[in-house]
Amino acid sequence: VHDKGVLGYALRTENRDRIAQFRRDGFTFNKLKPYTRWDDVFSQAWDLWDTYVDKASPLSVSRVAIRYINHLTIPFPYNFAEYLTDPPTLSKGTPSQMTGYFKRSSVHDPSSGISANVIQALEQSPDANTVTFLLDIDVYRVVNCEPRDPALGGAFAQLHDMKNKIFFGAITEKTAEMYQ
């Protein structure tokens, strides 16, 4: 066993709704419930990124990413087609009670250089009157830039725009209205 020393630190706010990970190989910021606006989250992450750059002195940035893990609560009796544009379906002859579902798609937009991994899954709901549908969207771009490159902010804005295209493309108007 080889001791690698300290690999990084994970710091949480007192109410545990934000976590900043300062690692030797990167920085991650997580915002948990209650969720706020993208501008608020990005502003907090950007301030912490500045601190990370000051303290860790990274030489370059090789990847930028944002990830949203959405838990959509769908009431019983549910018809997935009312809530999702590409709903889970069962083939003919299959028992009609779906107890699990998992789909992973990886996509790439050559014009922007942005890639995304999109996971859709059915989860057990804590409430017997609903089902929880997971829509996990991880959007990223491979880059090669300096840690204080002013273009980084714009890169994150493009990632956020792509995340929104994927999210709003996956849900119906009825679902969007539920979360306004």
Short mmCIF file of N, CA and C in Angstrom, two decimals:
data_model
loop_
_atom_site.label_atom_id
_atom_site.label_comp_id
_atom_site.label_asym_id
_atom_site.label_seq_id
_atom_site.Cartn_x
_atom_site.Cartn_y
_atom_site.Cartn_z
N VAL A 1 0.85 -1.18 0.00
CA VAL A 1 0.00 0.00 0.00
C VAL A 1 0.89 1.23 0.00
N HIS A 2 0.57 2.14 -0.89
CA HIS A 2 1.33 3.37 -1.02
C HIS A 2 0.49 4.54 -0.50
N ASP A 3 1.01 5.26 0.47
CA ASP A 3 0.30 6.41 1.03
C ASP A 3 0.45 7.60 0.08
N LYS A 4 -0.67 8.08 -0.42
CA LYS A 4 -0.66 9.20 -1.35
C LYS A 4 -0.80 10.54 -0.64
N GLY A 5 -0.88 10.53 0.68
CA GLY A 5 -1.06 11.76 1.42
C GLY A 5 -2.46 12.30 1.25
N VAL A 6 -2.62 13.57 1.51
CA VAL A 6 -3.93 14.20 1.38
C VAL A 6 -4.23 14.42 -0.10
N LEU A 7 -5.37 13.90 -0.54
CA LEU A 7 -5.78 14.07 -1.93
C LEU A 7 -6.63 15.32 -2.13
N GLY A 8 -7.22 15.80 -1.02
CA GLY A 8 -8.05 16.99 -1.12
C GLY A 8 -8.90 17.16 0.12
N TYR A 9 -9.78 18.13 0.05
CA TYR A 9 -10.67 18.43 1.16
C TYR A 9 -12.08 18.64 0.63
N ALA A 10 -13.06 18.18 1.39
CA ALA A 10 -14.47 18.44 1.09
C ALA A 10 -15.02 19.27 2.23
N LEU A 11 -15.54 20.42 1.92
CA LEU A 11 -16.07 21.34 2.93
C LEU A 11 -17.56 21.54 2.69
N ARG A 12 -18.34 21.46 3.78
CA ARG A 12 -19.79 21.63 3.70
C ARG A 12 -20.21 22.87 4.48
N THR A 13 -21.28 23.49 4.00
CA THR A 13 -21.85 24.59 4.77
C THR A 13 -22.54 24.01 5.99
N GLU A 14 -22.81 24.85 6.96
CA GLU A 14 -23.42 24.39 8.20
C GLU A 14 -24.76 23.70 7.96
N ASN A 15 -25.56 24.21 7.05
CA ASN A 15 -26.86 23.59 6.77
C ASN A 15 -26.75 22.46 5.74
N ARG A 16 -25.54 22.14 5.31
CA ARG A 16 -25.21 20.99 4.47
C ARG A 16 -25.82 21.05 3.06
N ASP A 17 -26.15 22.25 2.59
CA ASP A 17 -26.74 22.34 1.26
C ASP A 17 -25.72 22.66 0.16
N ARG A 18 -24.47 22.91 0.56
CA ARG A 18 -23.40 23.16 -0.42
C ARG A 18 -22.15 22.41 0.01
N ILE A 19 -21.48 21.84 -0.97
CA ILE A 19 -20.24 21.10 -0.72
C ILE A 19 -19.21 21.57 -1.74
N ALA A 20 -18.04 21.96 -1.26
CA ALA A 20 -16.94 22.31 -2.16
C ALA A 20 -15.84 21.28 -1.96
N GLN A 21 -15.39 20.71 -3.06
CA GLN A 21 -14.30 19.74 -3.02
C GLN A 21 -13.07 20.39 -3.66
N PHE A 22 -12.03 20.53 -2.85
CA PHE A 22 -10.76 21.06 -3.32
C PHE A 22 -9.80 19.88 -3.37
N ARG A 23 -9.48 19.41 -4.58
CA ARG A 23 -8.64 18.23 -4.74
C ARG A 23 -7.34 18.59 -5.46
N ARG A 24 -6.38 17.70 -5.35
CA ARG A 24 -5.14 17.89 -6.09
C ARG A 24 -5.40 17.94 -7.59
N ASP A 25 -6.36 17.15 -8.03
CA ASP A 25 -6.61 17.04 -9.46
C ASP A 25 -7.85 17.79 -9.94
N GLY A 26 -8.42 18.66 -9.09
CA GLY A 26 -9.57 19.42 -9.56
C GLY A 26 -10.42 20.02 -8.47
N PHE A 27 -11.46 20.68 -8.90
CA PHE A 27 -12.38 21.39 -8.02
C PHE A 27 -13.81 21.02 -8.42
N THR A 28 -14.64 20.78 -7.42
CA THR A 28 -16.06 20.50 -7.66
C THR A 28 -16.90 21.28 -6.65
N PHE A 29 -18.01 21.84 -7.13
CA PHE A 29 -18.96 22.52 -6.25
C PHE A 29 -20.31 21.86 -6.42
N ASN A 30 -20.95 21.50 -5.31
CA ASN A 30 -22.27 20.87 -5.34
C ASN A 30 -23.27 21.74 -4.59
N LYS A 31 -24.43 21.94 -5.18
CA LYS A 31 -25.54 22.62 -4.51
C LYS A 31 -26.67 21.62 -4.38
N LEU A 32 -27.05 21.34 -3.13
CA LEU A 32 -28.13 20.41 -2.84
C LEU A 32 -29.40 21.18 -2.51
N LYS A 33 -30.48 20.45 -2.23
CA LYS A 33 -31.75 21.10 -1.89
C LYS A 33 -31.55 22.05 -0.71
N PRO A 34 -32.25 23.16 -0.64
CA PRO A 34 -33.19 23.67 -1.63
C PRO A 34 -32.43 24.31 -2.80
N TYR A 35 -32.93 24.07 -4.00
CA TYR A 35 -32.26 24.56 -5.20
C TYR A 35 -32.57 26.02 -5.43
N THR A 36 -31.62 26.69 -6.05
CA THR A 36 -31.78 28.11 -6.36
C THR A 36 -31.53 28.31 -7.86
N ARG A 37 -31.35 29.52 -8.25
CA ARG A 37 -31.12 29.84 -9.67
C ARG A 37 -29.68 29.54 -10.07
N TRP A 38 -29.49 29.24 -11.35
CA TRP A 38 -28.16 28.97 -11.89
C TRP A 38 -27.19 30.11 -11.58
N ASP A 39 -27.62 31.35 -11.74
CA ASP A 39 -26.73 32.49 -11.51
C ASP A 39 -26.19 32.49 -10.09
N ASP A 40 -27.03 32.15 -9.11
CA ASP A 40 -26.59 32.10 -7.72
C ASP A 40 -25.56 31.00 -7.51
N VAL A 41 -25.86 29.82 -8.03
CA VAL A 41 -24.96 28.67 -7.86
C VAL A 41 -23.63 28.94 -8.56
N PHE A 42 -23.70 29.44 -9.78
CA PHE A 42 -22.47 29.69 -10.53
C PHE A 42 -21.61 30.75 -9.85
N SER A 43 -22.24 31.79 -9.34
CA SER A 43 -21.51 32.86 -8.65
C SER A 43 -20.75 32.30 -7.44
N GLN A 44 -21.41 31.45 -6.66
CA GLN A 44 -20.75 30.84 -5.50
C GLN A 44 -19.60 29.94 -5.95
N ALA A 45 -19.85 29.13 -6.97
CA ALA A 45 -18.81 28.22 -7.47
C ALA A 45 -17.63 29.01 -8.02
N TRP A 46 -17.91 30.08 -8.75
CA TRP A 46 -16.85 30.88 -9.36
C TRP A 46 -15.96 31.52 -8.28
N ASP A 47 -16.58 32.02 -7.19
CA ASP A 47 -15.80 32.59 -6.08
C ASP A 47 -14.90 31.53 -5.45
N LEU A 48 -15.43 30.33 -5.26
CA LEU A 48 -14.63 29.25 -4.67
C LEU A 48 -13.55 28.77 -5.65
N TRP A 49 -13.85 28.79 -6.94
CA TRP A 49 -12.84 28.45 -7.95
C TRP A 49 -11.65 29.41 -7.84
N ASP A 50 -11.95 30.69 -7.65
CA ASP A 50 -10.90 31.70 -7.50
C ASP A 50 -10.02 31.37 -6.29
N THR A 51 -10.64 30.97 -5.19
CA THR A 51 -9.88 30.56 -4.00
C THR A 51 -9.04 29.33 -4.30
N TYR A 52 -9.62 28.37 -4.98
CA TYR A 52 -8.89 27.15 -5.35
C TYR A 52 -7.66 27.49 -6.19
N VAL A 53 -7.82 28.35 -7.17
CA VAL A 53 -6.70 28.73 -8.04
C VAL A 53 -5.61 29.42 -7.22
N ASP A 54 -6.01 30.31 -6.30
CA ASP A 54 -5.03 30.98 -5.44
C ASP A 54 -4.23 30.00 -4.59
N LYS A 55 -4.91 29.03 -4.01
CA LYS A 55 -4.27 28.11 -3.06
C LYS A 55 -3.58 26.92 -3.72
N ALA A 56 -4.20 26.35 -4.75
CA ALA A 56 -3.67 25.12 -5.35
C ALA A 56 -2.76 25.37 -6.55
N SER A 57 -2.86 26.55 -7.13
CA SER A 57 -2.05 26.92 -8.30
C SER A 57 -2.07 25.88 -9.42
N PRO A 58 -3.26 25.48 -9.89
CA PRO A 58 -3.29 24.52 -11.00
C PRO A 58 -2.64 25.15 -12.24
N LEU A 59 -2.00 24.31 -13.04
CA LEU A 59 -1.31 24.80 -14.23
C LEU A 59 -2.26 25.03 -15.40
N SER A 60 -3.30 24.19 -15.49
CA SER A 60 -4.22 24.30 -16.61
C SER A 60 -5.56 23.68 -16.25
N VAL A 61 -6.53 23.92 -17.10
CA VAL A 61 -7.86 23.31 -16.98
C VAL A 61 -8.03 22.41 -18.19
N SER A 62 -8.41 21.15 -17.94
CA SER A 62 -8.55 20.19 -19.04
C SER A 62 -10.01 19.80 -19.31
N ARG A 63 -10.89 20.10 -18.37
CA ARG A 63 -12.29 19.70 -18.54
C ARG A 63 -13.16 20.63 -17.71
N VAL A 64 -14.29 21.07 -18.29
CA VAL A 64 -15.29 21.83 -17.54
C VAL A 64 -16.60 21.06 -17.66
N ALA A 65 -17.39 21.07 -16.58
CA ALA A 65 -18.62 20.28 -16.58
C ALA A 65 -19.63 20.86 -15.61
N ILE A 66 -20.89 20.59 -15.91
CA ILE A 66 -21.97 20.82 -14.95
C ILE A 66 -22.83 19.57 -14.96
N ARG A 67 -23.42 19.30 -13.81
CA ARG A 67 -24.26 18.11 -13.70
C ARG A 67 -25.49 18.47 -12.87
N TYR A 68 -26.62 18.12 -13.39
CA TYR A 68 -27.89 18.29 -12.68
C TYR A 68 -28.52 16.93 -12.51
N ILE A 69 -28.85 16.58 -11.28
CA ILE A 69 -29.55 15.33 -11.00
C ILE A 69 -30.96 15.71 -10.56
N ASN A 70 -31.91 15.53 -11.46
CA ASN A 70 -33.29 15.93 -11.24
C ASN A 70 -34.12 14.73 -10.80
N HIS A 71 -34.86 14.89 -9.72
CA HIS A 71 -35.78 13.87 -9.24
C HIS A 71 -37.19 14.38 -9.52
N LEU A 72 -37.82 13.84 -10.54
CA LEU A 72 -39.15 14.28 -10.94
C LEU A 72 -40.19 13.39 -10.25
N THR A 73 -41.06 14.00 -9.50
CA THR A 73 -42.10 13.26 -8.78
C THR A 73 -43.36 13.21 -9.65
N ILE A 74 -43.75 12.00 -10.00
CA ILE A 74 -44.90 11.81 -10.88
C ILE A 74 -46.00 11.10 -10.09
N PRO A 75 -47.22 11.69 -10.03
CA PRO A 75 -48.29 11.11 -9.23
C PRO A 75 -48.91 9.87 -9.88
N PHE A 76 -49.40 8.95 -9.01
CA PHE A 76 -50.17 7.80 -9.48
C PHE A 76 -51.59 8.25 -9.78
N PRO A 77 -52.34 7.64 -10.64
CA PRO A 77 -51.83 6.67 -11.60
C PRO A 77 -51.05 7.44 -12.67
N TYR A 78 -49.92 6.93 -13.05
CA TYR A 78 -49.07 7.68 -13.96
C TYR A 78 -49.07 7.11 -15.37
N ASN A 79 -48.99 8.03 -16.28
CA ASN A 79 -48.78 7.72 -17.69
C ASN A 79 -47.53 8.52 -18.05
N PHE A 80 -46.40 7.84 -18.17
CA PHE A 80 -45.13 8.53 -18.40
C PHE A 80 -45.18 9.48 -19.59
N ALA A 81 -45.98 9.15 -20.60
CA ALA A 81 -46.06 10.00 -21.80
C ALA A 81 -46.63 11.38 -21.48
N GLU A 82 -47.35 11.52 -20.39
CA GLU A 82 -47.86 12.83 -19.99
C GLU A 82 -46.76 13.72 -19.43
N TYR A 83 -45.66 13.13 -18.99
CA TYR A 83 -44.62 13.86 -18.28
C TYR A 83 -43.28 13.90 -19.02
N LEU A 84 -43.03 12.90 -19.87
CA LEU A 84 -41.73 12.77 -20.53
C LEU A 84 -41.91 12.66 -22.04
N THR A 85 -41.02 13.28 -22.79
CA THR A 85 -41.13 13.23 -24.25
C THR A 85 -40.65 11.90 -24.82
N ASP A 86 -39.80 11.20 -24.09
CA ASP A 86 -39.32 9.87 -24.50
C ASP A 86 -39.55 8.92 -23.32
N PRO A 87 -40.81 8.56 -23.08
CA PRO A 87 -41.13 7.80 -21.87
C PRO A 87 -40.65 6.36 -21.93
N PRO A 88 -40.43 5.75 -20.77
CA PRO A 88 -40.13 4.32 -20.74
C PRO A 88 -41.33 3.55 -21.29
N THR A 89 -41.05 2.55 -22.08
CA THR A 89 -42.12 1.72 -22.62
C THR A 89 -41.78 0.25 -22.42
N LEU A 90 -42.80 -0.57 -22.46
CA LEU A 90 -42.64 -2.02 -22.36
C LEU A 90 -43.07 -2.65 -23.67
N SER A 91 -42.39 -3.70 -24.04
CA SER A 91 -42.78 -4.39 -25.27
C SER A 91 -44.07 -5.17 -25.04
N LYS A 92 -44.77 -5.47 -26.12
CA LYS A 92 -46.03 -6.20 -26.03
C LYS A 92 -45.79 -7.55 -25.36
N GLY A 93 -46.74 -7.93 -24.52
CA GLY A 93 -46.65 -9.20 -23.83
C GLY A 93 -45.92 -9.14 -22.50
N THR A 94 -45.28 -7.99 -22.21
CA THR A 94 -44.57 -7.82 -20.94
C THR A 94 -45.58 -7.43 -19.86
N PRO A 95 -45.44 -7.97 -18.64
CA PRO A 95 -46.34 -7.52 -17.56
C PRO A 95 -46.32 -5.99 -17.47
N SER A 96 -47.47 -5.41 -17.19
CA SER A 96 -47.63 -3.96 -17.32
C SER A 96 -47.12 -3.14 -16.14
N GLN A 97 -46.77 -3.74 -15.03
CA GLN A 97 -46.30 -2.96 -13.88
C GLN A 97 -44.78 -2.83 -13.94
N MET A 98 -44.31 -1.64 -14.31
CA MET A 98 -42.88 -1.38 -14.40
C MET A 98 -42.35 -1.08 -13.01
N THR A 99 -41.37 -1.85 -12.56
CA THR A 99 -40.80 -1.65 -11.23
C THR A 99 -39.38 -1.09 -11.28
N GLY A 100 -38.83 -0.99 -12.46
CA GLY A 100 -37.50 -0.42 -12.60
C GLY A 100 -37.25 -0.03 -14.05
N TYR A 101 -36.36 0.92 -14.24
CA TYR A 101 -36.03 1.38 -15.58
C TYR A 101 -34.70 2.08 -15.51
N PHE A 102 -33.85 1.88 -16.53
CA PHE A 102 -32.55 2.56 -16.60
C PHE A 102 -32.16 2.73 -18.06
N LYS A 103 -31.81 3.96 -18.44
CA LYS A 103 -31.36 4.24 -19.80
C LYS A 103 -30.24 5.26 -19.72
N ARG A 104 -29.15 4.99 -20.42
CA ARG A 104 -28.03 5.93 -20.46
C ARG A 104 -27.71 6.24 -21.92
N SER A 105 -27.68 7.53 -22.23
CA SER A 105 -27.33 7.99 -23.57
C SER A 105 -26.13 8.92 -23.47
N SER A 106 -25.20 8.79 -24.38
CA SER A 106 -24.07 9.71 -24.49
C SER A 106 -24.17 10.40 -25.83
N VAL A 107 -24.09 11.73 -25.81
CA VAL A 107 -24.26 12.51 -27.02
C VAL A 107 -23.12 13.53 -27.15
N HIS A 108 -22.89 13.99 -28.37
CA HIS A 108 -21.84 14.98 -28.62
C HIS A 108 -22.34 15.96 -29.68
N ASP A 109 -22.09 17.24 -29.44
CA ASP A 109 -22.42 18.29 -30.40
C ASP A 109 -21.11 18.78 -31.02
N PRO A 110 -20.80 18.36 -32.25
CA PRO A 110 -19.52 18.73 -32.85
C PRO A 110 -19.34 20.24 -33.06
N SER A 111 -20.43 20.97 -33.23
CA SER A 111 -20.29 22.41 -33.48
C SER A 111 -19.81 23.17 -32.24
N SER A 112 -20.17 22.70 -31.05
CA SER A 112 -19.76 23.38 -29.81
C SER A 112 -18.67 22.63 -29.06
N GLY A 113 -18.47 21.36 -29.41
CA GLY A 113 -17.50 20.54 -28.68
C GLY A 113 -18.04 20.05 -27.35
N ILE A 114 -19.34 20.22 -27.13
CA ILE A 114 -19.96 19.82 -25.87
C ILE A 114 -20.48 18.39 -25.98
N SER A 115 -20.24 17.62 -24.93
CA SER A 115 -20.75 16.26 -24.82
C SER A 115 -21.65 16.17 -23.60
N ALA A 116 -22.48 15.14 -23.57
CA ALA A 116 -23.36 14.95 -22.41
C ALA A 116 -23.64 13.47 -22.21
N ASN A 117 -23.73 13.10 -20.95
CA ASN A 117 -24.23 11.78 -20.56
C ASN A 117 -25.57 12.03 -19.89
N VAL A 118 -26.59 11.35 -20.39
CA VAL A 118 -27.94 11.54 -19.86
C VAL A 118 -28.44 10.20 -19.36
N ILE A 119 -28.77 10.15 -18.08
CA ILE A 119 -29.31 8.93 -17.47
C ILE A 119 -30.76 9.18 -17.10
N GLN A 120 -31.61 8.25 -17.47
CA GLN A 120 -33.00 8.25 -17.06
C GLN A 120 -33.23 6.97 -16.28
N ALA A 121 -33.84 7.09 -15.11
CA ALA A 121 -34.06 5.90 -14.29
C ALA A 121 -35.31 6.07 -13.45
N LEU A 122 -35.91 4.95 -13.14
CA LEU A 122 -37.07 4.91 -12.26
C LEU A 122 -36.55 4.56 -10.87
N GLU A 123 -36.95 5.34 -9.87
CA GLU A 123 -36.51 5.11 -8.50
C GLU A 123 -37.70 4.81 -7.60
N GLN A 124 -37.43 4.13 -6.51
CA GLN A 124 -38.46 3.94 -5.50
C GLN A 124 -38.77 5.29 -4.88
N SER A 125 -40.03 5.57 -4.71
CA SER A 125 -40.45 6.83 -4.13
C SER A 125 -40.77 6.63 -2.65
N PRO A 126 -40.42 7.61 -1.82
CA PRO A 126 -40.78 7.49 -0.40
C PRO A 126 -42.29 7.58 -0.17
N ASP A 127 -43.01 8.09 -1.15
CA ASP A 127 -44.45 8.27 -1.07
C ASP A 127 -45.12 7.21 -1.96
N ALA A 128 -46.03 6.44 -1.40
CA ALA A 128 -46.69 5.37 -2.15
C ALA A 128 -47.61 5.90 -3.25
N ASN A 129 -47.91 7.20 -3.23
CA ASN A 129 -48.81 7.78 -4.24
C ASN A 129 -48.08 8.40 -5.42
N THR A 130 -46.76 8.26 -5.45
CA THR A 130 -45.98 8.84 -6.54
C THR A 130 -44.88 7.87 -6.97
N VAL A 131 -44.29 8.18 -8.10
CA VAL A 131 -43.10 7.48 -8.56
C VAL A 131 -42.05 8.56 -8.82
N THR A 132 -40.79 8.25 -8.57
CA THR A 132 -39.72 9.21 -8.81
C THR A 132 -38.96 8.82 -10.07
N PHE A 133 -38.89 9.76 -10.99
CA PHE A 133 -38.15 9.54 -12.23
C PHE A 133 -36.89 10.38 -12.17
N LEU A 134 -35.75 9.74 -12.32
CA LEU A 134 -34.46 10.41 -12.26
C LEU A 134 -34.05 10.84 -13.66
N LEU A 135 -33.67 12.10 -13.79
CA LEU A 135 -33.14 12.64 -15.04
C LEU A 135 -31.80 13.29 -14.69
N ASP A 136 -30.72 12.56 -14.94
CA ASP A 136 -29.36 12.94 -14.56
C ASP A 136 -28.64 13.42 -15.82
N ILE A 137 -28.29 14.70 -15.84
CA ILE A 137 -27.68 15.31 -17.03
C ILE A 137 -26.29 15.82 -16.68
N ASP A 138 -25.27 15.20 -17.26
CA ASP A 138 -23.87 15.58 -17.05
C ASP A 138 -23.35 16.13 -18.38
N VAL A 139 -23.12 17.44 -18.42
CA VAL A 139 -22.71 18.11 -19.65
C VAL A 139 -21.27 18.60 -19.47
N TYR A 140 -20.42 18.35 -20.46
CA TYR A 140 -19.00 18.69 -20.30
C TYR A 140 -18.34 19.03 -21.63
N ARG A 141 -17.18 19.64 -21.50
CA ARG A 141 -16.35 19.96 -22.67
C ARG A 141 -14.89 19.77 -22.28
N VAL A 142 -14.15 19.14 -23.14
CA VAL A 142 -12.71 19.01 -22.96
C VAL A 142 -12.09 20.32 -23.43
N VAL A 143 -11.24 20.91 -22.59
CA VAL A 143 -10.61 22.19 -22.90
C VAL A 143 -9.11 22.10 -22.60
N ASN A 144 -8.41 23.11 -22.97
CA ASN A 144 -7.01 23.25 -22.60
C ASN A 144 -6.75 24.73 -22.45
N CYS A 145 -6.89 25.21 -21.21
CA CYS A 145 -6.75 26.65 -20.99
C CYS A 145 -6.15 26.93 -19.62
N GLU A 146 -5.81 28.17 -19.42
CA GLU A 146 -5.26 28.63 -18.15
C GLU A 146 -6.40 28.71 -17.12
N PRO A 147 -6.08 28.52 -15.84
CA PRO A 147 -7.11 28.56 -14.80
C PRO A 147 -7.88 29.88 -14.70
N ARG A 148 -7.26 30.98 -15.10
CA ARG A 148 -7.95 32.28 -15.04
C ARG A 148 -8.35 32.79 -16.42
N ASP A 149 -8.45 31.90 -17.37
CA ASP A 149 -8.86 32.28 -18.72
C ASP A 149 -10.27 32.87 -18.67
N PRO A 150 -10.46 34.10 -19.15
CA PRO A 150 -11.78 34.71 -19.09
C PRO A 150 -12.84 33.94 -19.87
N ALA A 151 -12.42 33.11 -20.81
CA ALA A 151 -13.38 32.33 -21.61
C ALA A 151 -14.05 31.22 -20.80
N LEU A 152 -13.52 30.90 -19.63
CA LEU A 152 -14.12 29.83 -18.82
C LEU A 152 -15.56 30.14 -18.43
N GLY A 153 -15.83 31.39 -18.06
CA GLY A 153 -17.20 31.77 -17.70
C GLY A 153 -18.17 31.53 -18.85
N GLY A 154 -17.76 31.89 -20.06
CA GLY A 154 -18.59 31.66 -21.24
C GLY A 154 -18.78 30.18 -21.53
N ALA A 155 -17.73 29.39 -21.27
CA ALA A 155 -17.84 27.94 -21.48
C ALA A 155 -18.91 27.35 -20.57
N PHE A 156 -18.95 27.81 -19.32
CA PHE A 156 -19.97 27.31 -18.40
C PHE A 156 -21.36 27.76 -18.82
N ALA A 157 -21.49 28.96 -19.35
CA ALA A 157 -22.79 29.43 -19.84
C ALA A 157 -23.26 28.53 -20.99
N GLN A 158 -22.35 28.14 -21.88
CA GLN A 158 -22.71 27.25 -22.98
C GLN A 158 -23.12 25.87 -22.46
N LEU A 159 -22.41 25.37 -21.45
CA LEU A 159 -22.78 24.08 -20.86
C LEU A 159 -24.18 24.16 -20.26
N HIS A 160 -24.46 25.26 -19.56
CA HIS A 160 -25.77 25.43 -18.95
C HIS A 160 -26.87 25.51 -20.01
N ASP A 161 -26.60 26.20 -21.11
CA ASP A 161 -27.58 26.26 -22.20
C ASP A 161 -27.85 24.86 -22.76
N MET A 162 -26.79 24.06 -22.94
CA MET A 162 -26.97 22.70 -23.46
C MET A 162 -27.75 21.85 -22.46
N LYS A 163 -27.45 22.00 -21.18
CA LYS A 163 -28.20 21.26 -20.15
C LYS A 163 -29.67 21.59 -20.24
N ASN A 164 -29.99 22.87 -20.40
CA ASN A 164 -31.39 23.28 -20.51
C ASN A 164 -32.06 22.70 -21.76
N LYS A 165 -31.35 22.65 -22.88
CA LYS A 165 -31.91 22.06 -24.09
C LYS A 165 -32.25 20.59 -23.85
N ILE A 166 -31.35 19.89 -23.20
CA ILE A 166 -31.58 18.46 -22.93
C ILE A 166 -32.73 18.29 -21.95
N PHE A 167 -32.72 19.06 -20.86
CA PHE A 167 -33.76 18.93 -19.84
C PHE A 167 -35.14 19.25 -20.40
N PHE A 168 -35.28 20.42 -21.01
CA PHE A 168 -36.60 20.82 -21.50
C PHE A 168 -37.02 20.01 -22.71
N GLY A 169 -36.06 19.41 -23.40
CA GLY A 169 -36.40 18.50 -24.48
C GLY A 169 -36.90 17.15 -23.98
N ALA A 170 -36.58 16.82 -22.73
CA ALA A 170 -36.95 15.52 -22.16
C ALA A 170 -38.29 15.53 -21.43
N ILE A 171 -38.76 16.72 -21.05
CA ILE A 171 -40.00 16.79 -20.27
C ILE A 171 -41.11 17.46 -21.09
N THR A 172 -42.34 17.16 -20.71
CA THR A 172 -43.48 17.78 -21.38
C THR A 172 -43.81 19.12 -20.71
N GLU A 173 -44.69 19.86 -21.34
CA GLU A 173 -45.15 21.13 -20.78
C GLU A 173 -45.79 20.91 -19.40
N LYS A 174 -46.52 19.82 -19.26
CA LYS A 174 -47.16 19.50 -17.98
C LYS A 174 -46.12 19.37 -16.87
N THR A 175 -45.01 18.71 -17.16
CA THR A 175 -43.95 18.56 -16.16
C THR A 175 -43.31 19.90 -15.86
N ALA A 176 -43.05 20.70 -16.88
CA ALA A 176 -42.45 22.02 -16.67
C ALA A 176 -43.33 22.87 -15.76
N GLU A 177 -44.64 22.80 -15.95
CA GLU A 177 -45.57 23.57 -15.12
C GLU A 177 -45.53 23.13 -13.67
N MET A 178 -45.28 21.84 -13.44
CA MET A 178 -45.22 21.32 -12.06
C MET A 178 -44.05 21.91 -11.28
N TYR A 179 -43.00 22.33 -11.98
CA TYR A 179 -41.78 22.79 -11.31
C TYR A 179 -41.52 24.28 -11.47
N GLN A 180 -42.53 25.05 -11.86
CA GLN A 180 -42.35 26.50 -11.99
C GLN A 180 -42.39 27.15 -10.64
#
